[in-house]
Coordinates of C-alpha atoms in Angstrom, one line a residue:
X1 CA -0.2 -0.2 -0.1
X2 CA 2.7 2.5 0.8
X3 CA 4.3 1.8 -2.7
X4 CA 1.0 2.6 -4.3
X5 CA 0.5 5.5 -2.4
X6 CA 3.7 7.2 -3.2
X7 CA 3.0 5.7 -6.7
X8 CA 0.3 8.3 -6.9
X9 CA 1.5 11.4 -5.0
X10 CA 4.1 11.0 -7.3
X11 CA 1.2 11.0 -10.3
X12 CA -0.2 14.0 -8.2
X13 CA 3.7 16.1 -8.9
X14 CA 3.6 14.9 -12.8
X15 CA 0.3 16.0 -13.3
X16 CA 0.3 19.4 -11.4
X17 CA 3.8 20.0 -12.6
X18 CA 1.7 19.2 -16.8
X19 CA -0.9 21.5 -15.3
X20 CA 0.8 24.1 -14.6
X21 CA 3.0 24.2 -17.8
X22 CA 0.9 23.4 -20.5
X23 CA -2.4 24.5 -19.5
X24 CA -4.2 21.5 -20.0
X25 CA -5.1 20.3 -16.8
X26 CA -3.8 16.6 -15.7
X27 CA -6.3 14.3 -16.8
X28 CA -4.5 13.3 -19.6
X29 CA -1.8 12.4 -17.3
X30 CA -3.8 10.9 -14.6
X31 CA -6.3 9.0 -16.7
X32 CA -4.1 6.3 -18.5
X33 CA -1.4 6.1 -15.8
X34 CA -4.4 5.2 -13.6
X35 CA -5.6 2.9 -15.7
X36 CA -2.6 1.7 -16.1
X37 CA -1.7 1.5 -12.2
X38 CA -5.5 0.1 -11.5
X39 CA -4.6 -3.1 -14.0
X40 CA -0.9 -3.6 -11.8
X41 CA -2.8 -4.0 -9.1
X42 CA -5.4 -6.3 -10.4
X43 CA -8.5 -4.4 -10.0
X44 CA -11.0 -6.1 -12.8
X45 CA -10.6 -5.0 -16.7
X46 CA -14.8 -4.1 -16.5
X47 CA -14.3 -1.2 -14.1
X48 CA -10.4 0.4 -14.2
X49 CA -10.8 2.3 -16.9
X50 CA -14.5 3.9 -15.4
X51 CA -12.4 4.4 -12.1
X52 CA -9.4 5.5 -14.0
X53 CA -11.8 8.6 -15.5
X54 CA -13.5 9.0 -12.5
X55 CA -11.0 9.0 -10.0
X56 CA -9.7 12.1 -12.1
X57 CA -12.4 14.6 -12.4
X58 CA -12.3 14.0 -8.7
X59 CA -9.0 15.3 -7.8
X60 CA -10.1 17.9 -11.1
X61 CA -12.3 19.5 -8.4
X62 CA -9.8 19.3 -5.8
X63 CA -7.2 21.4 -8.3
X64 CA -9.6 23.8 -9.9
X65 CA -10.7 25.4 -6.9
X66 CA -6.8 26.9 -6.3
X67 CA -6.7 27.8 -9.8
X68 CA -10.3 30.0 -10.3
X69 CA -8.4 32.1 -7.2
X70 CA -5.9 32.7 -8.6
X71 CA -7.6 34.3 -12.0
X72 CA -10.0 35.7 -10.6
X73 CA -7.5 37.6 -8.3
X74 CA -6.4 38.7 -11.6
X75 CA -10.1 39.7 -13.0
X76 CA -9.3 37.3 -15.9
X77 CA -12.4 35.1 -16.3
X78 CA -15.1 36.1 -18.3
X79 CA -18.4 34.7 -15.5
X80 CA -20.6 36.6 -18.1
X81 CA -19.3 33.7 -20.6
X82 CA -19.2 30.9 -17.6
X83 CA -22.7 31.6 -16.4
X84 CA -24.4 29.8 -19.5
X85 CA -21.3 27.6 -20.5
X86 CA -21.6 26.2 -17.2
X87 CA -25.0 25.4 -17.4
X88 CA -24.2 23.1 -20.2
X89 CA -21.6 21.8 -18.8
X90 CA -24.0 20.2 -16.1
X91 CA -25.9 18.7 -18.4
X92 CA -22.4 17.4 -20.8
X93 CA -20.9 15.9 -17.9
X94 CA -24.3 14.2 -16.1
X95 CA -25.0 12.5 -19.8
X96 CA -21.0 11.7 -20.2
X97 CA -20.8 10.2 -17.5
X98 CA -24.2 8.3 -17.8
X99 CA -22.9 7.7 -21.5
X100 CA -18.9 6.1 -20.4
X101 CA -20.8 4.2 -17.7
X102 CA -22.6 2.1 -20.6
X103 CA -19.8 1.8 -22.5
X104 CA -17.4 -1.7 -22.3
X105 CA -13.6 -0.7 -20.9
X106 CA -12.3 -1.6 -24.1
X107 CA -14.5 0.8 -25.7
X108 CA -13.9 3.2 -23.4
X109 CA -10.7 3.4 -24.3
X110 CA -10.8 3.1 -27.1
X111 CA -12.4 6.5 -27.6
X112 CA -9.3 7.7 -24.9
X113 CA -7.0 6.5 -27.2
X114 CA -8.6 8.2 -30.4
X115 CA -9.1 11.7 -28.0
X116 CA -5.3 10.7 -26.9
X117 CA -4.3 10.6 -30.7
X118 CA -6.2 13.6 -31.8
X119 CA -4.7 16.0 -28.8
X120 CA -1.1 14.6 -29.5
X121 CA -1.5 16.1 -33.2
X122 CA -2.6 19.6 -32.2
X123 CA 0.4 19.7 -29.3
X124 CA 3.6 18.4 -31.7
X125 CA 2.2 20.4 -34.6
X126 CA 0.6 23.7 -32.6
X127 CA -2.5 23.4 -34.5
X128 CA -5.0 26.5 -33.4
X129 CA -8.1 27.6 -34.5
X130 CA -8.5 31.6 -36.1
X131 CA -10.3 34.4 -34.4
X132 CA -13.7 34.3 -35.6
X133 CA -15.4 37.5 -35.8
X134 CA -17.5 38.4 -33.2
X135 CA -18.7 36.7 -29.3
X136 CA -20.9 33.9 -28.8
X137 CA -24.6 34.7 -27.6
X138 CA -25.4 32.8 -25.0
X139 CA -27.8 30.1 -26.1
X140 CA -24.6 29.1 -28.6
X141 CA -22.1 29.3 -25.2
X142 CA -24.9 27.5 -24.1
X143 CA -24.6 24.3 -26.6
X144 CA -20.5 24.7 -26.5
X145 CA -21.1 24.4 -22.8
X146 CA -23.0 21.0 -22.8
X147 CA -21.0 19.5 -26.0
X148 CA -17.7 20.2 -23.7
X149 CA -18.8 18.7 -20.9
X150 CA -19.9 15.8 -22.0
X151 CA -16.6 14.8 -23.9
X152 CA -14.9 15.7 -21.1
X153 CA -17.2 13.4 -18.4
X154 CA -15.8 11.0 -20.3
X155 CA -12.5 11.6 -21.3
X156 CA -12.2 12.5 -17.3
X157 CA -10.4 16.0 -18.1
X158 CA -10.8 19.6 -17.3
X159 CA -12.3 20.6 -20.6
X160 CA -9.4 22.8 -21.2
X161 CA -8.0 21.1 -24.4
X162 CA -11.7 21.8 -25.6
X163 CA -13.0 25.0 -24.1
X164 CA -9.4 27.0 -24.3
X165 CA -10.0 27.0 -28.3
X166 CA -13.5 27.5 -28.2
X167 CA -13.0 30.6 -26.2
X168 CA -9.8 31.8 -28.7
X169 CA -12.2 31.4 -31.9
X170 CA -14.6 33.1 -30.0
X171 CA -12.7 36.3 -30.5
X172 CA -11.7 36.0 -25.9
X173 CA -8.3 36.5 -25.4
X174 CA -5.9 33.7 -24.5
X175 CA -5.4 35.2 -20.5
X176 CA -8.9 35.3 -20.4
X177 CA -9.6 32.3 -22.9
X178 CA -7.8 30.4 -20.5
X179 CA -9.0 32.4 -16.8
X180 CA -12.4 31.0 -18.3
X181 CA -11.7 27.8 -19.2
X182 CA -10.3 26.7 -15.7
X183 CA -13.2 28.2 -14.2
X184 CA -15.3 25.9 -16.9
X185 CA -13.3 22.7 -15.0
X186 CA -15.5 22.7 -11.5
X187 CA -18.4 22.6 -12.7
X188 CA -17.0 19.8 -15.0
X189 CA -15.0 17.7 -12.8
X190 CA -17.8 18.3 -9.9
X191 CA -20.3 17.2 -12.3
X192 CA -18.5 14.5 -13.0
X193 CA -17.2 13.0 -9.7
X194 CA -20.6 13.2 -8.7
X195 CA -22.2 11.6 -11.2
X196 CA -19.9 8.7 -11.3
X197 CA -20.4 8.5 -7.0
X198 CA -23.8 7.3 -7.7
X199 CA -23.8 5.3 -10.9
X200 CA -20.9 2.9 -9.7
X201 CA -22.3 2.8 -6.4
X202 CA -23.3 -0.5 -6.5
X203 CA -20.6 -1.7 -8.8
X204 CA -19.8 -5.6 -7.2
X205 CA -16.2 -5.1 -9.1
X206 CA -14.8 -1.9 -7.7
X207 CA -11.3 -2.5 -5.0
X208 CA -11.9 -1.8 -1.3
X209 CA -12.1 1.8 -0.6
X210 CA -13.9 2.9 -3.5
X211 CA -17.1 5.6 -3.8
X212 CA -18.6 4.4 -5.7
X213 CA -15.9 4.8 -9.3
X214 CA -13.9 6.9 -7.0
X215 CA -10.9 5.3 -6.0
X216 CA -10.2 6.8 -3.1
X217 CA -6.4 6.1 -2.1
X218 CA -5.4 7.4 -5.7
X219 CA -7.9 10.6 -5.6
X220 CA -5.9 11.2 -1.8
X221 CA -2.6 10.6 -3.3
X222 CA -2.8 12.7 -6.4
X223 CA -4.5 16.0 -5.2
X224 CA -2.0 16.1 -2.1
X225 CA 0.7 16.9 -4.7
X226 CA -0.9 18.4 -7.8
X227 CA -2.2 21.6 -6.5
X228 CA 1.3 22.4 -5.4
X229 CA 3.4 21.3 -8.3
X230 CA 0.8 23.2 -10.7
X231 CA 2.8 25.9 -9.2
X232 CA 6.2 24.9 -10.1
X233 CA 5.2 23.7 -13.5
X234 CA 3.3 27.3 -13.9
X235 CA 7.0 28.9 -13.3
X236 CA 8.7 26.7 -15.7
X237 CA 6.1 27.5 -18.1
X238 CA 8.0 31.1 -18.7
X239 CA 11.9 29.5 -18.6
X240 CA 11.8 25.8 -20.0
X241 CA 11.7 25.7 -24.1
X242 CA 7.4 25.6 -24.3
X243 CA 7.6 24.0 -27.7
X244 CA 9.8 21.8 -27.1
X245 CA 8.3 20.0 -23.6
X246 CA 4.6 20.1 -26.3
X247 CA 6.1 18.0 -28.9
X248 CA 7.9 15.6 -25.8
X249 CA 4.0 15.7 -24.1
X250 CA 2.5 14.9 -27.2
X251 CA 5.1 11.8 -27.9
X252 CA 3.9 10.6 -24.9
X253 CA 0.4 11.0 -25.7
X254 CA 0.7 9.6 -29.3
X255 CA 2.5 6.5 -27.1
X256 CA -1.1 6.7 -24.8
X257 CA -3.0 6.2 -28.0
X258 CA -1.1 3.4 -29.7
X259 CA -1.4 1.4 -26.7
X260 CA -5.0 1.9 -25.6
X261 CA -6.0 1.8 -29.7
X262 CA -3.8 -1.4 -30.7
X263 CA -4.5 -3.6 -27.1
X264 CA -7.9 -3.0 -27.8
X265 CA -8.4 -3.4 -31.6
X266 CA -5.7 -6.5 -32.3

């Protein structure tokens, strides 16, 4: 158990650094590592991917609070946009968890593998949408929020990978897009975590110390180190070669993608 806890502390530290460096949240690192870790621990293949996604979302609840406070203190959060987006997110995240719950473990891994592949390509080549002609209306923000919440709840991420490109495309300056995206991560994670507790409550294959699909030892270990190390990553972002680091992380995501796709399609 001590060795396992040490792994989760290390994972939390790494996820925090990644979140601080790239501004994309740690879910893209947490989910695949937890999938492999839970497999080594002997967790049932039928539920381990669901548990990884749920645990990742639960950690984002904690880490996003400090992030939102920091961005709000700088006056960077577009709260006028956040409100309609958040309403859509709550609906989308609820539906996303229920969709994931109905998928078999291998099918969920395939979905995560495809998403990791697309993000790897985006990071490797620095693909960014061009700014649109005008800011979005409330109805569009609600629809966009539901899509972002739905996908994020399935993949176990805070949504920054999707919401930052969307907001910049809709003429929100980058700093405010990142800050508003960080705020959007809280309703995604909160609804995703609570719904995963509900849908996984009576799942007989889950390991001991699970709260629904959330595996509590991993949750505790990750949150202990992730918030602190996110601050370190944010400092490093100003001194390390960001483009090179993004390409390295893109390679990691590509390897994760190939692992998930080849293991479940061949």
